[in-house]
XYZ file of C-alpha atoms in Angstrom:
588
model
C -36.873 -36.531 7.862
C -38.599 -36.873 4.383
C -36.869 -35.534 1.355
C -39.862 -33.618 -0.261
C -38.277 -34.366 -3.863
C -37.690 -38.309 -3.712
C -40.064 -39.257 -1.217
C -37.418 -40.910 0.728
C -37.286 -40.982 4.622
C -34.836 -41.509 7.154
C -35.274 -42.068 10.851
C -33.307 -40.044 13.314
C -32.774 -42.795 16.138
C -31.249 -41.437 19.742
C -33.778 -39.583 21.403
C -35.415 -40.880 24.599
C -39.474 -40.309 25.382
C -41.688 -38.159 23.501
C -40.073 -35.149 20.648
C -40.939 -31.782 22.486
C -39.700 -29.096 19.343
C -37.669 -29.212 16.210
C -36.043 -26.320 14.611
C -33.943 -26.078 11.738
C -30.607 -23.925 11.803
C -30.878 -20.887 9.190
C -28.283 -22.195 6.889
C -30.457 -25.551 7.210
C -27.027 -27.598 7.573
C -28.256 -28.771 11.541
C -31.663 -29.756 13.420
C -32.097 -29.029 16.842
C -34.455 -31.388 18.819
C -35.807 -31.455 22.372
C -36.934 -34.867 23.826
C -38.798 -36.096 26.937
C -35.704 -36.766 28.955
C -34.581 -33.081 28.929
C -31.712 -33.656 26.299
C -31.028 -31.089 23.182
C -29.365 -33.064 20.470
C -27.979 -30.930 17.256
C -28.018 -33.079 14.203
C -26.157 -32.648 10.929
C -28.630 -32.970 7.979
C -26.248 -34.143 5.349
C -24.867 -36.776 7.544
C -27.550 -37.289 9.521
C -25.398 -37.473 12.336
C -25.752 -36.071 16.018
C -22.875 -33.535 16.556
C -23.902 -32.295 20.063
C -25.492 -33.590 22.910
C -26.823 -30.873 25.650
C -28.579 -32.121 29.159
C -26.732 -31.088 32.177
C -27.341 -27.751 31.963
C -30.816 -27.511 30.995
C -33.549 -27.586 33.248
C -36.451 -29.006 31.399
C -36.338 -27.288 28.259
C -39.573 -27.749 26.017
C -39.186 -25.389 23.294
C -36.219 -23.717 21.159
C -35.363 -21.568 18.162
C -32.202 -20.806 16.381
C -30.788 -16.741 16.552
C -31.146 -15.271 13.208
C -27.586 -15.993 12.919
C -27.501 -19.571 13.780
C -24.590 -19.431 16.358
C -26.918 -19.620 19.307
C -30.574 -20.989 20.350
C -33.394 -19.736 22.311
C -34.759 -22.651 24.840
C -37.723 -21.903 27.013
C -38.078 -24.038 29.880
C -41.302 -25.433 31.738
C -40.617 -23.183 34.725
C -41.850 -20.376 32.205
C -38.016 -18.732 32.161
C -36.020 -18.629 28.662
C -32.456 -18.708 28.232
C -30.081 -17.895 25.119
C -27.222 -20.427 24.590
C -24.087 -20.725 22.424
C -24.730 -24.238 21.294
C -20.953 -24.499 20.289
C -19.678 -23.848 23.962
C -22.669 -24.718 25.749
C -22.361 -21.129 27.396
C -25.273 -19.028 28.233
C -25.316 -15.652 26.601
C -28.409 -14.050 27.686
C -31.778 -14.737 29.690
C -35.245 -13.677 30.111
C -36.842 -13.810 33.502
C -39.626 -16.243 34.352
C -43.160 -15.003 33.732
C -46.553 -15.704 35.155
C -47.543 -17.807 32.526
C -46.040 -21.047 30.290
C -44.521 -20.543 27.067
C -46.050 -21.477 24.246
C -44.290 -20.469 20.883
C -40.983 -18.694 19.829
C -39.887 -16.699 16.666
C -36.419 -14.212 16.005
C -37.610 -11.534 13.616
C -35.793 -11.918 10.322
C -33.210 -8.973 11.353
C -32.398 -10.728 14.714
C -33.104 -7.899 16.948
C -36.017 -9.242 18.600
C -37.390 -12.328 20.212
C -41.420 -12.911 20.008
C -42.531 -14.776 22.939
C -46.052 -16.320 23.075
C -47.642 -17.294 26.271
C -50.458 -19.542 27.361
C -52.557 -16.491 28.572
C -52.827 -14.972 25.163
C -49.853 -12.469 25.523
C -47.196 -11.856 23.590
C -44.139 -10.200 24.594
C -41.401 -8.628 22.331
C -37.679 -8.874 23.366
C -34.813 -6.799 22.186
C -31.609 -8.726 21.448
C -29.201 -6.424 23.325
C -26.468 -7.959 20.901
C -27.870 -5.646 17.814
C -28.674 -2.446 19.850
C -25.248 -1.252 20.860
C -24.972 1.310 18.096
C -28.530 2.618 18.418
C -28.294 2.991 22.109
C -24.764 4.494 21.303
C -26.852 7.123 19.367
C -29.157 7.843 22.114
C -26.506 8.454 24.499
C -24.922 10.944 22.162
C -27.898 12.684 21.200
C -28.460 13.104 24.887
C -25.385 14.806 25.325
C -25.971 17.280 22.557
C -28.933 18.151 23.822
C -26.890 19.165 27.291
C -24.413 20.733 25.081
C -26.450 22.832 23.477
C -27.974 24.206 26.908
C -26.598 27.165 28.619
C -25.581 26.110 31.957
C -27.521 27.877 34.900
C -24.073 29.131 36.094
C -22.577 29.802 32.772
C -22.319 33.465 31.383
C -23.315 34.189 27.668
C -20.203 35.060 26.673
C -18.664 31.478 28.060
C -21.814 30.005 26.583
C -21.120 30.917 22.721
C -17.537 30.803 22.928
C -17.522 27.137 24.166
C -19.979 26.369 21.079
C -17.711 28.375 18.735
C -14.384 27.192 19.573
C -15.158 23.207 19.548
C -15.663 21.449 16.368
C -18.912 19.401 16.900
C -17.793 16.474 15.227
C -14.938 16.052 17.735
C -17.698 16.205 20.441
C -19.648 13.445 19.088
C -16.109 11.224 18.181
C -15.395 11.669 22.032
C -18.948 11.126 23.341
C -18.925 8.042 21.487
C -15.849 6.697 22.612
C -17.121 7.531 26.296
C -20.154 5.247 25.442
C -18.188 2.408 24.101
C -15.631 2.549 26.589
C -18.136 2.495 29.613
C -20.333 -0.223 28.358
C -17.610 -2.207 26.883
C -15.851 -2.373 30.083
C -19.210 -4.258 31.815
C -19.215 -6.534 28.919
C -15.383 -7.899 29.219
C -14.469 -10.474 32.433
C -10.851 -10.539 32.433
C -10.763 -13.048 35.033
C -12.256 -15.368 32.819
C -10.138 -15.192 29.789
C -8.617 -17.885 28.196
C -5.082 -18.405 27.050
C -3.435 -20.484 24.155
C 0.012 -19.770 23.404
C 1.520 -20.510 20.296
C 5.289 -21.237 20.128
C 6.237 -20.427 16.747
C 4.546 -17.074 16.347
C 5.418 -16.620 19.703
C 2.010 -15.398 20.229
C -0.393 -15.625 23.003
C -4.437 -15.760 21.626
C -6.826 -14.200 24.641
C -9.956 -15.245 24.290
C -13.005 -13.349 25.882
C -16.647 -13.910 26.433
C -18.722 -11.363 23.730
C -15.366 -9.624 22.595
C -13.111 -10.897 19.315
C -10.131 -12.342 20.605
C -7.081 -10.727 20.752
C -3.517 -11.956 20.091
C -0.570 -10.503 22.158
C 3.598 -11.033 21.109
C 5.298 -12.638 24.257
C 8.789 -14.225 23.353
C 9.312 -17.667 24.321
C 11.624 -16.789 26.986
C 9.117 -14.597 28.698
C 6.238 -16.866 27.837
C 8.096 -19.788 30.015
C 8.469 -17.246 33.285
C 4.747 -16.001 32.958
C 2.528 -18.850 31.856
C 1.862 -20.157 35.017
C 0.585 -16.897 36.216
C -0.939 -15.526 33.012
C -4.507 -15.318 34.706
C -2.817 -12.830 37.162
C -2.343 -10.395 34.084
C -3.201 -6.605 34.624
C -4.783 -4.861 31.752
C -4.099 -0.785 31.175
C -4.798 1.699 28.293
C -7.638 -0.304 26.749
C -9.055 0.949 23.781
C -12.361 -0.530 22.763
C -14.054 0.021 19.239
C -17.342 -1.465 17.645
C -17.053 -3.710 14.480
C -19.781 -3.465 11.773
C -21.718 -5.895 13.039
C -22.289 -4.175 16.161
C -19.991 -6.343 18.314
C -17.210 -4.731 21.012
C -13.726 -5.412 19.610
C -10.740 -4.467 21.657
C -8.246 -1.934 19.616
C -5.421 -1.927 21.607
C -4.170 -2.501 25.277
C -1.114 -3.067 27.547
C -0.420 -6.414 28.961
C 1.245 -6.369 32.463
C 2.521 -9.060 34.885
C 4.886 -9.306 37.777
C 7.227 -12.041 37.423
C 10.571 -12.987 39.330
C 13.660 -13.300 37.248
C 17.211 -14.720 39.136
C 15.497 -13.747 42.536
C 13.689 -9.799 41.529
C 10.683 -9.096 40.579
C 10.436 -7.059 37.750
C 7.251 -5.920 35.678
C 6.831 -7.446 31.992
C 4.685 -5.185 29.728
C 3.930 -6.453 26.605
C 1.064 -4.203 23.541
C -1.668 -5.120 21.553
C -2.715 -3.420 18.735
C -5.514 -4.579 16.344
C -3.632 -2.630 13.238
C -0.580 -5.145 13.720
C -0.337 -8.267 11.510
C -0.523 -11.395 13.909
C -0.202 -15.105 13.078
C -1.384 -17.432 15.352
C -0.665 -20.876 14.532
C -2.136 -21.386 10.760
C -4.552 -18.553 11.081
C -3.312 -14.881 9.992
C -5.286 -11.974 11.305
C -5.511 -8.207 10.403
C -8.311 -6.465 12.088
C -9.239 -2.949 11.059
C -10.432 -0.163 12.992
C -13.850 -0.215 13.264
C -15.920 2.775 11.785
C -17.592 4.932 14.585
C -21.551 5.132 14.194
C -22.975 7.812 11.954
C -24.391 10.348 14.241
C -27.013 12.933 12.640
C -25.694 16.419 14.249
C -28.787 18.567 15.201
C -28.538 22.472 14.601
C -29.068 24.838 18.003
C -32.234 24.303 19.714
C -35.004 26.820 18.317
C -36.274 29.079 21.052
C -39.660 28.152 22.811
C -41.498 31.122 21.605
C -40.318 30.385 17.882
C -41.832 27.475 15.229
C -39.873 23.912 16.416
C -37.614 22.772 13.883
C -38.295 19.221 11.622
C -37.599 16.265 13.470
C -33.932 15.635 11.942
C -33.438 12.967 9.206
C -32.702 9.174 10.023
C -28.873 8.475 10.570
C -27.451 6.261 8.121
C -26.504 3.655 11.191
C -30.013 3.175 11.919
C -31.953 2.901 8.287
C -32.146 -1.253 7.366
C -33.462 -2.074 3.837
C -35.082 -5.527 3.089
C -31.976 -6.110 1.319
C -29.453 -5.999 4.032
C -30.838 -9.077 5.889
C -31.644 -12.701 5.026
C -29.422 -12.899 2.500
C -30.019 -15.735 -0.067
C -28.355 -19.296 0.047
C -26.619 -20.004 -3.327
C -24.554 -23.241 -4.427
C -21.848 -20.523 -5.353
C -18.373 -21.579 -4.315
C -15.662 -19.389 -5.888
C -12.517 -19.947 -4.179
C -10.110 -18.298 -7.077
C -12.155 -15.189 -7.526
C -11.118 -11.924 -6.546
C -12.896 -8.829 -5.689
C -12.244 -5.150 -5.726
C -15.065 -3.057 -3.747
C -14.647 0.598 -3.102
C -16.903 2.899 -0.986
C -15.803 6.691 -1.492
C -18.183 8.668 0.976
C -15.789 11.625 2.888
C -14.413 13.505 0.411
C -12.195 16.489 1.511
C -12.823 19.019 -1.301
C -16.495 18.322 -2.871
C -19.497 16.999 -1.027
C -20.270 13.418 0.075
C -21.729 10.618 -1.539
C -24.292 9.848 1.369
C -24.504 6.130 1.513
C -21.424 4.863 -0.252
C -19.876 3.281 2.402
C -23.144 1.499 3.188
C -23.182 0.359 -0.267
C -19.901 -0.935 0.072
C -20.065 -2.533 3.384
C -23.058 -4.508 1.988
C -21.749 -5.439 -1.093
C -18.657 -6.823 0.651
C -21.201 -9.143 2.567
C -22.749 -10.683 -0.421
C -19.851 -11.416 -2.449
C -18.793 -13.512 -0.098
C -22.096 -15.232 1.230
C -23.991 -15.217 -1.879
C -21.200 -15.039 -4.474
C -18.769 -17.506 -2.411
C -15.832 -15.330 -2.728
C -13.111 -15.756 0.129
C -12.951 -12.672 2.339
C -8.955 -12.642 2.099
C -9.555 -12.608 -1.716
C -11.402 -9.016 -1.246
C -9.718 -5.793 -1.785
C -11.487 -3.538 0.308
C -11.430 0.307 0.415
C -13.557 2.725 2.307
C -12.806 6.394 1.275
C -10.044 5.464 -1.193
C -7.239 7.608 -2.167
C -5.583 8.292 -5.320
C -2.677 6.393 -4.284
C -4.973 3.490 -3.384
C -6.408 3.092 -7.316
C -2.865 3.005 -8.336
C -1.958 0.449 -6.204
C -5.052 -1.894 -6.967
C -5.238 -1.105 -10.692
C -2.107 -0.124 -11.330
C -1.038 3.038 -13.920
C -0.631 4.086 -17.558
C 1.440 1.530 -19.562
C 1.696 -0.527 -16.243
C -1.244 -2.732 -15.181
C 0.959 -4.844 -12.428
C -0.841 -3.827 -9.431
C -2.492 -5.541 -6.564
C -5.456 -7.091 -8.716
C -3.070 -8.398 -11.586
C -0.923 -10.282 -9.160
C -3.638 -12.114 -6.992
C -5.487 -13.449 -9.784
C -4.602 -17.011 -10.894
C -4.351 -16.734 -15.088
C -7.597 -17.891 -16.754
C -9.114 -19.485 -13.524
C -9.893 -16.188 -11.386
C -13.052 -14.497 -11.960
C -13.066 -10.691 -11.349
C -15.630 -8.579 -9.349
C -15.234 -4.942 -9.320
C -17.616 -2.790 -7.405
C -17.423 1.187 -7.294
C -19.779 3.693 -5.168
C -18.715 7.351 -5.199
C -17.737 10.341 -7.304
C -17.345 10.035 -10.913
C -16.248 13.299 -13.253
C -15.275 14.488 -16.552
C -12.109 16.710 -17.296
C -13.371 20.133 -17.937
C -10.283 20.117 -20.249
C -9.700 16.530 -22.306
C -13.416 15.735 -21.848
C -12.320 12.061 -20.524
C -14.170 10.389 -17.447
C -12.326 9.820 -13.936
C -13.447 8.251 -10.711
C -12.883 10.591 -8.094
C -10.671 9.683 -4.628
C -11.605 11.115 -1.669
C -8.440 13.418 -1.402
C -8.957 14.465 -5.080
C -8.975 18.568 -5.868
C -11.824 18.850 -8.672
C -9.971 21.548 -10.320
C -7.276 19.149 -11.208
C -8.825 16.253 -12.061
C -6.160 15.016 -14.791
C -3.300 15.210 -12.095
C -5.291 13.928 -8.882
C -7.782 11.538 -10.269
C -7.976 7.915 -11.519
C -8.788 7.740 -15.752
C -11.382 5.516 -16.332
C -9.899 4.850 -19.472
C -6.530 3.448 -17.839
C -8.855 1.518 -15.354
C -10.627 -0.323 -18.400
C -7.406 -0.792 -20.206
C -5.608 -2.337 -17.278
C -8.393 -4.773 -16.500
C -7.989 -6.169 -19.680
C -4.977 -7.262 -19.425
C -5.112 -8.997 -15.858
C -5.680 -12.323 -17.567
C -9.196 -12.966 -15.705
C -11.606 -15.710 -16.412
C -14.004 -13.568 -15.904
C -14.589 -9.688 -15.619
C -17.571 -8.215 -13.838
C -18.172 -4.405 -12.847
C -20.756 -2.510 -11.509
C -20.361 1.304 -11.045
C -22.908 3.390 -8.795
C -21.413 6.748 -10.079
C -22.069 9.304 -12.819
C -19.926 10.948 -15.123
C -21.659 13.897 -16.021
C -20.211 16.500 -13.448
C -23.303 17.463 -11.982
C -22.351 16.165 -8.502
C -18.391 17.866 -8.778
C -18.754 21.126 -10.641
C -20.968 24.373 -9.915
C -22.450 26.278 -12.929
C -21.661 23.844 -15.910
C -23.947 22.162 -18.004
C -23.504 18.240 -17.791
C -20.928 16.663 -19.909
C -21.689 13.588 -21.896
C -18.513 11.244 -22.104
C -17.762 8.541 -23.783
C -15.407 5.881 -22.184
C -13.804 2.582 -24.074
C -15.485 0.331 -21.645
C -15.299 -3.156 -21.724
C -15.662 -3.840 -25.329
C -12.411 -5.477 -25.943
C -12.323 -7.023 -22.682
C -12.689 -11.193 -22.428
C -15.736 -12.169 -20.874
C -16.333 -8.509 -19.506
C -19.243 -7.137 -18.567
C -20.494 -3.502 -17.485
C -23.093 -2.220 -14.925
C -23.538 1.119 -14.908
C -25.973 3.117 -12.929
C -26.915 5.744 -15.189
C -25.757 6.891 -18.918
C -24.736 9.813 -20.959
C -25.307 13.070 -18.958
C -27.816 11.387 -16.158
C -27.365 12.050 -12.481
C -27.065 8.823 -10.382
C -29.411 9.425 -7.485
C -29.598 8.043 -3.747
C -32.367 6.095 -2.324
C -32.681 7.669 1.004
C -35.577 5.235 2.185
C -33.403 2.391 1.904
C -30.158 3.815 2.964
C -28.272 3.077 -0.327
C -27.488 3.967 -4.006
C -30.542 3.790 -5.895
C -28.684 1.889 -8.081
C -27.027 -0.389 -5.489
C -30.622 -1.003 -4.063
C -31.930 -2.661 -6.890
C -28.961 -4.444 -8.260
C -28.844 -6.126 -5.307
C -32.537 -6.642 -4.972
C -32.359 -8.238 -8.099
C -30.063 -10.991 -6.325
C -32.008 -10.768 -2.695
C -35.039 -13.740 -2.799
C -34.490 -14.770 -6.518
C -36.487 -11.412 -7.473
C -34.620 -11.263 -11.007
C -35.130 -15.434 -11.470
C -38.177 -14.758 -14.010
C -37.902 -18.173 -15.420
C -37.507 -19.791 -12.201
C -34.567 -22.243 -12.922
C -32.748 -20.961 -9.590
C -30.290 -19.279 -11.473
C -29.411 -15.596 -12.696
C -27.847 -14.550 -15.451
C -26.079 -11.267 -15.919
C -28.888 -10.275 -18.529
C -31.354 -11.076 -16.220
C -29.740 -8.859 -13.214
C -30.291 -6.169 -15.572
C -33.335 -6.509 -16.829
C -34.884 -6.274 -13.461
C -32.739 -3.358 -12.507
C -33.755 -1.473 -15.682
C -37.737 -2.682 -15.324
C -39.715 0.615 -16.148
C -42.562 -0.280 -14.077
C -40.771 -1.672 -10.720
C -36.851 -0.992 -11.378
C -34.653 1.988 -10.998
C -35.949 3.984 -13.916
C -39.505 4.386 -12.199
C -38.510 4.808 -8.517
C -35.663 7.418 -9.961
C -38.575 9.529 -11.114
C -40.838 8.528 -8.551
C -38.753 9.629 -5.684
C -36.127 12.553 -7.451
C -38.376 13.411 -10.348
C -35.250 12.829 -12.804
C -34.288 10.262 -15.491
C -31.754 7.562 -14.710
C -31.176 4.618 -16.921
C -28.963 1.989 -15.975
C -27.029 0.061 -19.084
C -25.363 -3.181 -19.245
C -22.537 -3.830 -21.899
C -19.945 -6.541 -22.812
C -19.629 -9.900 -23.753
C -21.223 -13.484 -22.568
C -24.154 -11.553 -20.817
C -25.785 -14.689 -20.645
C -23.522 -16.543 -18.422
C -25.258 -17.695 -14.981
C -23.661 -15.529 -12.096
C -25.707 -17.253 -9.383
C -26.874 -20.294 -8.557
C -29.224 -20.390 -5.794
């Protein structure tokens, strides 16, 4: 193993016979090596120690590569078969049947969705990794159900057909079909007979592990646990509700666990419930699982009669768009255990039009905050479709800044990052700016929206080490009010905030636009692209300052202003204001 910078070399002793293949893990922390004796050994790059040896389960391995997430490895065997293994548990997770020609090369796509396999006969085959296709397969299933729904049945009267279409909300039917697909698919994945059970007496909780599904935590009193533990594998599970996480993985939202136990010579059924909304402690791990969002499905209109011009294809669904910035997030040195973030994505408004990609902006931003900026997940206040009370709880109210954010920071130690994607608007009465909660009536902004000036005033009092704000919203009123000219507002901003910096997606009366091709707000896309692949690091010093990020976003030839004109024909000029704009925000 060579250190390119110093020329130093280290011998990794521990293999028998010829080395057949070598692969670095995606995070560069491990090396997997196959040797001629059939063993695969995983080395820790930093310590040069073997952390795992796998041999018994392999059948003459000859090639390997890591999955994109690094949790598993794909191994090609001399019998032309290929298997995918979780190297931390020695469990097989998938397989490709043996082909007619020996395997000569393996590579995962950057997204992780496909495995390319080269064969000695010159063929190359692309295999789908089914872990990543749950949502897309679900959309296809729902699309087929929609098509059937809009067709008149052979034995259905016209009046009945019209009544059926009028009396059922199509959104409700989509949710119903989506849940049906999730349940049908998840039932095939879950094998309760292979479940593992751990009990923590202090929290009186069973941790139940299931392959391919996130673990669940069921409260069982110690007195009952003593009676049922020897029969826990015989537990029956009823009323199971499944969901899908943002990563497309199946999760269990709720269930009832039943056991037949004998107490004082009598048989009785004991029943225990699990709900992912409940906050549960198991040993020292605190979990609070959220109900995952359902896939976004584009609802088609009624089919065009055959003798008419066919309709244009429906637009891509939000869920099916994958931007370049959404995968292969950069590796950085950033570790910030005391930092606090607030991330808000407001999309589904009750009384004004939706902000198409706000949820996706927030979801991807959260990943960057954890994986790139080095924040702890438990230090992130994350809200999808935040209501007025959510803003007050997080940021406080006028003359009272002591909301959640205030109470979470360590004075003069915590860096704070706030991101908002959604509607902003000016009051037509006082000409002040407001963040628009999803439950807000735009005609009563002063009563139902959160004032920008209060937002900045309260942030100036949270005693943070530094404060960075990124807002993908315009405050001209163009997206909120009908038949008015855009209004220019002048909020206080972060001028008086110590080490405070504010990225704004647009200025004055401009509108902030979407980047439909990328599935993000235009500003959010270029903000993250500046960080992705070191794009904004023009001086190539492996670090990014706030000013460098802004220079990339605002570039007139390759940045947001150019693409706003090119794609939408509008002017949109992002801005950066505040103090300490040359402070380093990211170190690669």
